[in-house]
């Protein structure tokens, strides 16, 4: 009974694609907001390859990786497929074609390649960017007598602003940690103001020192902020999605470490707070020597399956899916920050302009570099830190142990 | 032809036919049961064995390789799985309360408290709601700034972080589960009351028994088989159908305090991409259910013998 077979199926692959037809799997093409994006990408590809038909198959997102896993195991999956950046694609690079020789021309125009790379090779081209800007409510700043166009740049100034905001009946941070994910946003949103640039780069490169004073400071700050009553009440029982975002949108808190695309982003906030009240700031400096930057990675991107008959043809389709025209349509309709840095975003409001301007100096987000095992543990430890049932030192010890390769 | 056959040969032929008939009769039950057996073996036992087999293989880089008992060692070292097992123990401890509530309410309805018809339908109503809806409703009610804490605040108590305090959250979720499911047990109790001898109650009344005395000395002994049945079904319900409520109300948090084995299996398989470890956890849950089920069956048998 022991040890034969595997829980995730066989590894054999065969060729299931057609040379005159390319099949694309994603979870976006079924959305109304992505219709013109898909149309523009298809038109661009049809110009270059009129004999090839392209079929988009939209899968439900909550089942996507399960279905893709089954397709990969059978070797009969799509030719081109959509991935989230980070772990989801890195776990599956064995089934993908390295795209470096095909996408050279797009290197400069698109941002966010790192999230789709492993061991120096690129496995997908980025469509959107995902990151964690600190949004603030300019109306609350004005109400508290603060200058809404001059957000704080140091932690001391930030705390002074929070004190003024408390006087007008609002909290400093909209926070929800029921799922344990708030600390991921906190870590990436404020991390560049805490770690030195060298520590930051080392962290992303996998050289993480969990016992360093600045890493310790990050976790101490997470606890201090809550203990000082700067978070909205009951963070551990409030869901980040969508309750905590709802609190920010309702003006119950002045700051929110949010997202750049999909949900909890500038477009959602614009709708509730009005575009002129949605501000974006870079992390305030908490420790000397830190150089704050916008934390962001590639959001979603298209890759090419190893079993496709003509990898160059499929890579051309990926290039069409990341063409400026197509991405401009995606940005305009879906509200996502597209990976193309040449798109004109001046009409979307000040928040987007600030985010796009910060992309050049931005760096990958700290939490995205962690394994899902460490992320899961960090979520539970963050709840224990807030309730006081674990010390920062103990939490760091557990995280350091979990961050080692098994 | 028949004229040429002697009498003994007719007897032999008859005996042969009877023998074939007997064999047919002997085989018939097996043939009739075979489709059901095949379905059970193919769709229940075989997947179960596959699951147990997978639990001895590795995840990730060791995918498919035999790892012996490593997954089980990992499982019992994992504090999260230990919490999940402790919570199973907590459910067993809370079981008498989960049975006593519908039992007492059914008693009041049976004794015709004013408005008993109204209460009967109201008590059953939550049983028709999906756990997801129930969870969403109680998420709103039990929110830190929600109405329950507002009421507590108005009388100078609280606020209590119902779903954010690790010492409270499991009790809150179990409480909601009991609220949502006791309607079914109530119906079973009412059916049990229908078989209760009214003369015994009248006799107790004539003898001047108080309500607690009536419940203790007449109703509980009279309903012993019903009570045993409700115990079994409530325990199974608690161990196997709290996933939806946990998922919606606490996501296993805070601090992992509301994990049950079922939730742990889902997280390991779906979120952590560790199907072999999840198979090991499933096997452990299967063994727990088997032990709990067999214990309850033996208790039930003993109770029936006594009654």
CSV table of C-alpha atoms in Angstrom, one decimal, chain A residues 38-396:
chain,number,residue,atom,x,y,z
A,38,UNK,CA,-9.5,40.9,-26.0
A,39,UNK,CA,-10.9,42.3,-29.2
A,40,UNK,CA,-7.8,44.6,-29.6
A,41,UNK,CA,-5.4,41.8,-28.8
A,42,UNK,CA,-7.1,39.5,-31.3
A,43,UNK,CA,-7.0,42.2,-34.0
A,44,UNK,CA,-3.3,42.8,-33.5
A,45,UNK,CA,-2.6,39.1,-33.7
A,46,UNK,CA,-4.8,38.6,-36.8
A,47,UNK,CA,-2.8,41.3,-38.7
A,48,UNK,CA,0.4,39.3,-38.2
A,49,UNK,CA,-1.0,35.8,-38.5
A,50,UNK,CA,-4.3,35.8,-40.5
A,51,UNK,CA,-4.3,32.0,-40.9
A,52,UNK,CA,-4.4,31.3,-37.2
A,53,UNK,CA,-7.5,31.3,-35.2
A,54,UNK,CA,-7.5,32.1,-31.5
A,55,UNK,CA,-10.0,30.7,-29.0
A,56,UNK,CA,-10.3,32.2,-25.5
A,57,UNK,CA,-11.6,30.0,-22.8
A,58,UNK,CA,-12.6,31.9,-19.7
A,59,UNK,CA,-12.4,29.7,-16.5
A,60,UNK,CA,-13.8,30.6,-13.1
A,61,UNK,CA,-11.0,32.1,-11.0
A,62,UNK,CA,-11.6,30.0,-7.9
A,63,UNK,CA,-11.2,26.8,-9.9
A,64,UNK,CA,-8.6,28.1,-12.3
A,65,UNK,CA,-5.4,26.6,-10.9
A,66,UNK,CA,-7.1,23.3,-10.1
A,67,UNK,CA,-8.3,23.1,-13.7
A,68,UNK,CA,-4.9,24.2,-15.0
A,69,UNK,CA,-3.2,21.6,-12.8
A,70,UNK,CA,-5.3,18.9,-14.3
A,71,UNK,CA,-4.6,20.1,-17.8
A,72,UNK,CA,-0.9,20.3,-17.1
A,73,UNK,CA,-0.9,16.8,-15.7
A,74,UNK,CA,-2.6,15.4,-18.8
A,75,UNK,CA,-0.4,17.5,-21.2
A,76,UNK,CA,-3.5,18.6,-23.1
A,77,UNK,CA,-3.8,22.1,-21.8
A,78,UNK,CA,-4.1,25.4,-23.6
A,79,UNK,CA,-1.3,26.9,-25.7
A,80,UNK,CA,-1.3,30.2,-23.9
A,81,UNK,CA,-2.4,30.7,-20.3
A,82,UNK,CA,-2.9,33.5,-17.7
A,83,UNK,CA,-1.0,33.5,-14.4
A,84,UNK,CA,-0.8,35.5,-11.3
A,85,UNK,CA,2.8,36.7,-10.7
A,86,UNK,CA,4.9,35.1,-8.0
A,87,UNK,CA,4.4,31.6,-6.6
A,88,UNK,CA,1.6,30.6,-8.9
A,89,UNK,CA,3.7,30.7,-12.0
A,90,UNK,CA,7.0,29.8,-10.4
A,91,UNK,CA,5.5,26.5,-9.2
A,92,UNK,CA,4.7,25.6,-12.8
A,93,UNK,CA,7.6,26.8,-14.9
A,94,UNK,CA,8.4,23.1,-15.7
A,95,UNK,CA,5.4,23.3,-18.1
A,96,UNK,CA,6.3,26.6,-19.7
A,97,UNK,CA,8.4,28.0,-22.5
A,98,UNK,CA,11.0,30.6,-21.5
A,99,UNK,CA,10.0,33.7,-23.4
A,100,UNK,CA,13.2,35.7,-23.3
A,101,UNK,CA,14.2,35.3,-27.0
A,102,UNK,CA,10.7,36.4,-28.1
A,103,UNK,CA,9.9,39.4,-25.9
A,104,UNK,CA,13.1,41.3,-26.1
A,105,UNK,CA,11.5,44.3,-27.8
A,106,UNK,CA,8.9,44.6,-25.0
A,107,UNK,CA,11.4,44.7,-22.2
A,108,UNK,CA,11.6,48.4,-21.8
A,109,UNK,CA,7.9,49.2,-22.5
A,110,UNK,CA,6.5,46.8,-20.0
A,111,UNK,CA,7.1,46.7,-16.2
A,112,UNK,CA,6.7,43.9,-13.7
A,113,UNK,CA,8.8,41.1,-15.4
A,114,UNK,CA,10.4,39.9,-12.1
A,115,UNK,CA,7.1,38.4,-10.9
A,116,UNK,CA,7.1,36.0,-13.9
A,117,UNK,CA,10.8,35.1,-13.8
A,118,UNK,CA,12.6,32.2,-12.2
A,119,UNK,CA,16.3,31.5,-12.2
A,120,UNK,CA,17.0,34.3,-14.6
A,121,UNK,CA,14.4,33.2,-17.2
A,122,UNK,CA,11.1,34.9,-18.1
A,123,UNK,CA,8.0,32.7,-18.3
A,124,UNK,CA,5.2,35.2,-19.0
A,125,UNK,CA,4.7,38.8,-20.2
A,126,UNK,CA,3.0,41.1,-17.7
A,127,UNK,CA,-0.5,42.5,-18.4
A,128,UNK,CA,-1.2,44.4,-15.2
A,129,UNK,CA,0.8,45.5,-12.1
A,130,UNK,CA,-0.2,44.7,-8.6
A,131,UNK,CA,1.1,46.7,-5.6
A,132,UNK,CA,0.3,48.2,-2.3
A,133,UNK,CA,0.1,52.0,-2.3
A,134,UNK,CA,-0.9,53.8,0.9
A,135,UNK,CA,-4.1,55.6,0.1
A,136,UNK,CA,-5.3,58.5,2.2
A,137,UNK,CA,-8.6,60.4,2.5
A,138,UNK,CA,-7.8,64.1,1.6
A,139,UNK,CA,-11.2,65.2,2.9
A,140,UNK,CA,-10.4,63.8,6.4
A,141,UNK,CA,-7.0,65.5,6.2
A,142,UNK,CA,-8.7,68.8,5.4
A,143,UNK,CA,-11.2,68.3,8.2
A,144,UNK,CA,-8.4,67.7,10.7
A,145,UNK,CA,-6.7,70.9,9.6
A,146,UNK,CA,-3.9,69.1,7.8
A,147,UNK,CA,-2.5,69.9,4.3
A,148,UNK,CA,-4.1,67.2,2.0
A,149,UNK,CA,-1.4,67.8,-0.7
A,150,UNK,CA,1.5,67.3,1.6
A,151,UNK,CA,1.3,63.8,3.1
A,152,UNK,CA,3.8,63.0,5.9
A,153,UNK,CA,7.2,61.7,5.0
A,154,UNK,CA,8.4,60.6,8.4
A,155,UNK,CA,6.8,58.3,11.0
A,156,UNK,CA,6.8,61.0,13.6
A,157,UNK,CA,4.8,63.3,11.2
A,158,UNK,CA,2.5,60.5,10.3
A,159,UNK,CA,1.7,59.8,14.0
A,160,UNK,CA,1.1,63.6,14.5
A,161,UNK,CA,-1.4,63.5,11.6
A,162,UNK,CA,-3.1,60.4,13.1
A,163,UNK,CA,-3.5,62.3,16.4
A,164,UNK,CA,-5.2,65.2,14.6
A,165,UNK,CA,-7.4,62.9,12.6
A,166,UNK,CA,-8.5,61.1,15.8
A,167,UNK,CA,-9.8,64.4,17.1
A,168,UNK,CA,-12.2,64.6,14.2
A,169,UNK,CA,-13.5,61.1,15.1
A,170,UNK,CA,-11.7,58.9,12.5
A,171,UNK,CA,-9.1,56.2,13.0
A,172,UNK,CA,-5.7,56.3,11.4
A,173,UNK,CA,-5.8,52.9,9.5
A,174,UNK,CA,-8.7,51.0,8.1
A,175,UNK,CA,-7.7,47.5,9.2
A,176,UNK,CA,-9.2,44.0,8.9
A,177,UNK,CA,-7.2,40.9,9.7
A,178,UNK,CA,-9.8,38.2,10.0
A,179,UNK,CA,-8.1,36.3,7.1
A,180,UNK,CA,-4.6,37.1,8.5
A,181,UNK,CA,-3.7,39.0,5.3
A,182,UNK,CA,-3.6,42.5,6.7
A,183,UNK,CA,0.0,42.0,7.8
A,184,UNK,CA,1.0,41.2,4.2
A,185,UNK,CA,-0.3,44.6,3.2
A,186,UNK,CA,1.3,46.3,6.2
A,187,UNK,CA,4.7,44.6,5.6
A,188,UNK,CA,4.8,45.6,2.0
A,189,UNK,CA,3.1,49.0,2.4
A,190,UNK,CA,5.4,50.3,5.1
A,191,UNK,CA,8.4,48.0,4.7
A,192,UNK,CA,10.4,50.2,2.4
A,193,UNK,CA,10.3,52.9,5.1
A,194,UNK,CA,11.7,50.5,7.7
A,195,UNK,CA,14.4,48.3,5.9
A,196,UNK,CA,17.5,49.8,4.4
A,197,UNK,CA,17.8,49.5,0.6
A,198,UNK,CA,20.4,46.8,1.0
A,199,UNK,CA,18.2,44.8,3.5
A,200,UNK,CA,15.2,45.3,1.2
A,201,UNK,CA,17.1,43.9,-1.9
A,202,UNK,CA,18.5,41.0,0.2
A,203,UNK,CA,15.0,40.1,1.4
A,204,UNK,CA,13.7,40.0,-2.1
A,205,UNK,CA,16.7,37.9,-3.2
A,206,UNK,CA,15.9,35.3,-0.5
A,207,UNK,CA,18.6,36.4,2.0
A,208,UNK,CA,16.3,37.2,4.8
A,209,UNK,CA,17.5,37.9,8.3
A,210,UNK,CA,14.5,37.6,10.5
A,211,UNK,CA,16.5,38.6,13.6
A,212,UNK,CA,17.7,41.9,12.2
A,213,UNK,CA,16.7,45.0,14.2
A,214,UNK,CA,14.8,46.5,11.3
A,215,UNK,CA,12.8,43.4,10.5
A,216,UNK,CA,12.0,43.2,14.2
A,217,UNK,CA,10.9,46.9,14.1
A,218,UNK,CA,8.4,46.1,11.3
A,219,UNK,CA,6.6,43.5,13.5
A,220,UNK,CA,6.9,45.8,16.6
A,221,UNK,CA,5.2,48.5,14.6
A,222,UNK,CA,2.4,46.2,13.5
A,223,UNK,CA,1.7,45.7,17.2
A,224,UNK,CA,2.3,49.3,18.3
A,225,UNK,CA,-0.1,50.7,15.8
A,226,UNK,CA,-2.9,48.4,17.0
A,227,UNK,CA,-2.1,48.9,20.7
A,228,UNK,CA,-2.1,52.7,20.2
A,229,UNK,CA,-5.7,52.4,18.9
A,230,UNK,CA,-4.7,53.6,15.4
A,231,UNK,CA,-6.5,50.7,13.7
A,232,UNK,CA,-10.2,50.5,13.3
A,233,UNK,CA,-11.6,48.4,16.1
A,234,UNK,CA,-11.8,44.6,16.2
A,235,UNK,CA,-9.2,44.1,13.4
A,236,UNK,CA,-9.0,40.3,14.0
A,237,UNK,CA,-12.7,39.9,13.6
A,238,UNK,CA,-13.1,42.2,10.6
A,239,UNK,CA,-12.5,40.9,7.1
A,240,UNK,CA,-10.1,42.9,5.0
A,241,UNK,CA,-12.2,42.1,1.9
A,242,UNK,CA,-14.4,43.9,1.8
A,243,UNK,CA,-15.2,45.2,5.3
A,244,UNK,CA,-12.0,47.1,6.0
A,245,UNK,CA,-12.1,48.6,2.5
A,246,UNK,CA,-15.7,49.6,3.3
A,247,UNK,CA,-14.5,51.5,6.4
A,248,UNK,CA,-12.0,53.5,4.4
A,249,UNK,CA,-14.6,54.3,1.7
A,250,UNK,CA,-17.1,55.3,4.4
A,251,UNK,CA,-14.5,57.8,5.8
A,252,UNK,CA,-14.1,56.0,9.2
A,253,UNK,CA,-10.4,55.9,8.7
A,254,UNK,CA,-7.9,58.2,7.1
A,255,UNK,CA,-5.4,55.6,5.6
A,256,UNK,CA,-5.6,52.3,3.9
A,257,UNK,CA,-2.9,50.2,2.5
A,258,UNK,CA,-4.7,49.0,-0.6
A,259,UNK,CA,-4.1,47.5,-4.0
A,260,UNK,CA,-3.4,48.8,-7.5
A,261,UNK,CA,-5.8,46.6,-9.4
A,262,UNK,CA,-8.9,44.3,-9.3
A,263,UNK,CA,-10.4,45.4,-5.9
A,264,UNK,CA,-9.6,47.8,-3.1
A,265,UNK,CA,-7.9,50.1,-5.5
A,266,UNK,CA,-8.1,53.7,-6.6
A,267,UNK,CA,-11.1,53.2,-8.9
A,268,UNK,CA,-13.2,51.7,-6.0
A,269,UNK,CA,-12.1,54.6,-3.7
A,270,UNK,CA,-12.8,57.2,-6.4
A,271,UNK,CA,-16.4,56.0,-6.6
A,272,UNK,CA,-17.0,56.5,-2.9
A,273,UNK,CA,-14.7,59.3,-1.9
A,274,UNK,CA,-14.6,61.2,-5.2
A,275,UNK,CA,-11.3,61.3,-7.2
A,276,UNK,CA,-10.2,64.6,-5.7
A,277,UNK,CA,-10.2,63.1,-2.2
A,278,UNK,CA,-8.2,60.0,-2.9
A,279,UNK,CA,-4.5,60.6,-2.1
A,280,UNK,CA,-1.6,58.2,-2.5
A,281,UNK,CA,1.6,58.4,-0.5
A,282,UNK,CA,4.9,56.5,-0.2
A,283,UNK,CA,5.7,54.9,3.1
A,284,UNK,CA,6.9,57.4,5.7
A,285,UNK,CA,10.5,56.9,6.9
A,286,UNK,CA,10.4,54.9,10.1
A,287,UNK,CA,14.1,54.1,10.5
A,288,UNK,CA,17.0,56.2,9.3
A,289,UNK,CA,18.7,54.9,6.2
A,290,UNK,CA,15.5,53.7,4.6
A,291,UNK,CA,14.5,54.9,1.1
A,292,UNK,CA,10.8,54.5,0.7
A,293,UNK,CA,9.5,53.2,-2.6
A,294,UNK,CA,6.3,51.9,-4.1
A,295,UNK,CA,6.0,48.1,-3.6
A,296,UNK,CA,4.7,46.4,-6.7
A,297,UNK,CA,5.1,43.3,-8.8
A,298,UNK,CA,3.7,42.0,-12.1
A,299,UNK,CA,0.0,41.3,-11.4
A,300,UNK,CA,-1.2,38.9,-14.1
A,301,UNK,CA,0.6,37.8,-17.3
A,302,UNK,CA,0.3,35.4,-20.2
A,303,UNK,CA,2.7,32.4,-20.6
A,304,UNK,CA,3.2,29.8,-23.3
A,305,UNK,CA,2.8,26.0,-22.6
A,306,UNK,CA,5.7,23.7,-23.4
A,307,UNK,CA,3.5,21.4,-25.4
A,308,UNK,CA,2.4,24.0,-27.9
A,309,UNK,CA,3.5,23.1,-31.5
A,310,UNK,CA,4.9,26.5,-32.5
A,311,UNK,CA,6.2,28.4,-29.5
A,312,UNK,CA,7.1,31.4,-31.6
A,313,UNK,CA,3.5,31.7,-32.8
A,314,UNK,CA,2.1,31.4,-29.3
A,315,UNK,CA,4.7,33.9,-28.1
A,316,UNK,CA,3.5,36.3,-30.8
A,317,UNK,CA,0.0,36.0,-29.3
A,318,UNK,CA,1.4,36.8,-25.9
A,319,UNK,CA,3.0,39.9,-27.5
A,320,UNK,CA,-0.4,40.9,-29.0
A,321,UNK,CA,-2.0,40.4,-25.6
A,322,UNK,CA,0.5,42.9,-24.1
A,323,UNK,CA,0.4,45.4,-27.0
A,324,UNK,CA,0.0,49.0,-26.0
A,325,UNK,CA,-3.5,49.3,-27.7
A,326,UNK,CA,-4.8,46.2,-25.9
A,327,UNK,CA,-3.4,47.2,-22.5
A,328,UNK,CA,-4.7,50.8,-22.9
A,329,UNK,CA,-8.2,49.3,-23.4
A,330,UNK,CA,-7.8,47.1,-20.3
A,331,UNK,CA,-6.7,50.0,-18.2
A,332,UNK,CA,-9.6,52.2,-19.4
A,333,UNK,CA,-12.3,49.6,-18.9
A,334,UNK,CA,-11.2,47.4,-16.0
A,335,UNK,CA,-9.3,50.1,-14.0
A,336,UNK,CA,-6.2,48.0,-13.6
A,337,UNK,CA,-2.8,49.6,-13.7
A,338,UNK,CA,-1.5,48.1,-16.9
A,339,UNK,CA,2.1,47.0,-17.2
A,340,UNK,CA,2.7,49.3,-20.2
A,341,UNK,CA,4.4,52.4,-18.8
A,342,UNK,CA,3.7,54.4,-22.0
A,343,UNK,CA,-0.1,54.5,-21.5
A,344,UNK,CA,-1.5,58.0,-20.9
A,345,UNK,CA,-3.2,57.9,-17.4
A,346,UNK,CA,-3.5,61.6,-16.9
A,347,UNK,CA,-7.3,61.6,-17.1
A,348,UNK,CA,-7.9,59.0,-14.3
A,349,UNK,CA,-7.2,61.3,-11.4
A,350,UNK,CA,-4.3,62.3,-9.2
A,351,UNK,CA,-4.1,58.9,-7.4
A,352,UNK,CA,-3.3,57.0,-10.6
A,353,UNK,CA,-0.8,59.6,-11.8
A,354,UNK,CA,1.0,59.4,-8.5
A,355,UNK,CA,1.1,55.5,-8.6
A,356,UNK,CA,2.3,55.5,-12.2
A,357,UNK,CA,5.0,58.1,-11.5
A,358,UNK,CA,6.3,56.0,-8.6
A,359,UNK,CA,6.6,52.8,-10.7
A,360,UNK,CA,10.1,53.7,-12.0
A,361,UNK,CA,11.6,53.8,-8.5
A,362,UNK,CA,9.4,51.0,-7.2
A,363,UNK,CA,10.6,47.6,-6.0
A,364,UNK,CA,9.0,44.2,-5.6
A,365,UNK,CA,6.7,43.8,-2.5
A,366,UNK,CA,8.3,42.2,0.5
A,367,UNK,CA,5.5,39.7,1.2
A,368,UNK,CA,5.3,38.4,-2.3
A,369,UNK,CA,8.8,37.0,-1.9
A,370,UNK,CA,7.7,34.7,0.9
A,371,UNK,CA,6.4,31.1,0.5
A,372,UNK,CA,2.7,30.4,0.9
A,373,UNK,CA,3.7,28.3,4.0
A,374,UNK,CA,5.4,31.3,5.7
A,375,UNK,CA,2.6,33.7,4.6
A,376,UNK,CA,0.0,31.4,6.2
A,377,UNK,CA,2.0,31.3,9.4
A,378,UNK,CA,2.5,35.0,9.4
A,379,UNK,CA,-1.2,35.6,9.1
A,380,UNK,CA,-1.9,33.6,12.3
A,381,UNK,CA,1.1,35.1,14.1
A,382,UNK,CA,-0.2,38.6,13.2
A,383,UNK,CA,-3.4,37.8,15.0
A,384,UNK,CA,-1.5,36.5,18.0
A,385,UNK,CA,0.6,39.7,18.1
A,386,UNK,CA,-2.5,41.8,18.0
A,387,UNK,CA,-4.1,39.9,20.9
A,388,UNK,CA,-0.9,39.7,22.8
A,389,UNK,CA,-0.6,35.9,23.0
A,390,UNK,CA,2.8,35.9,21.3
A,391,UNK,CA,5.9,38.1,21.6
A,392,UNK,CA,7.6,39.7,18.6
A,393,UNK,CA,10.7,37.7,19.4
A,394,UNK,CA,8.8,34.4,19.4
A,395,UNK,CA,6.9,35.3,16.3
A,396,UNK,CA,10.2,36.1,14.4
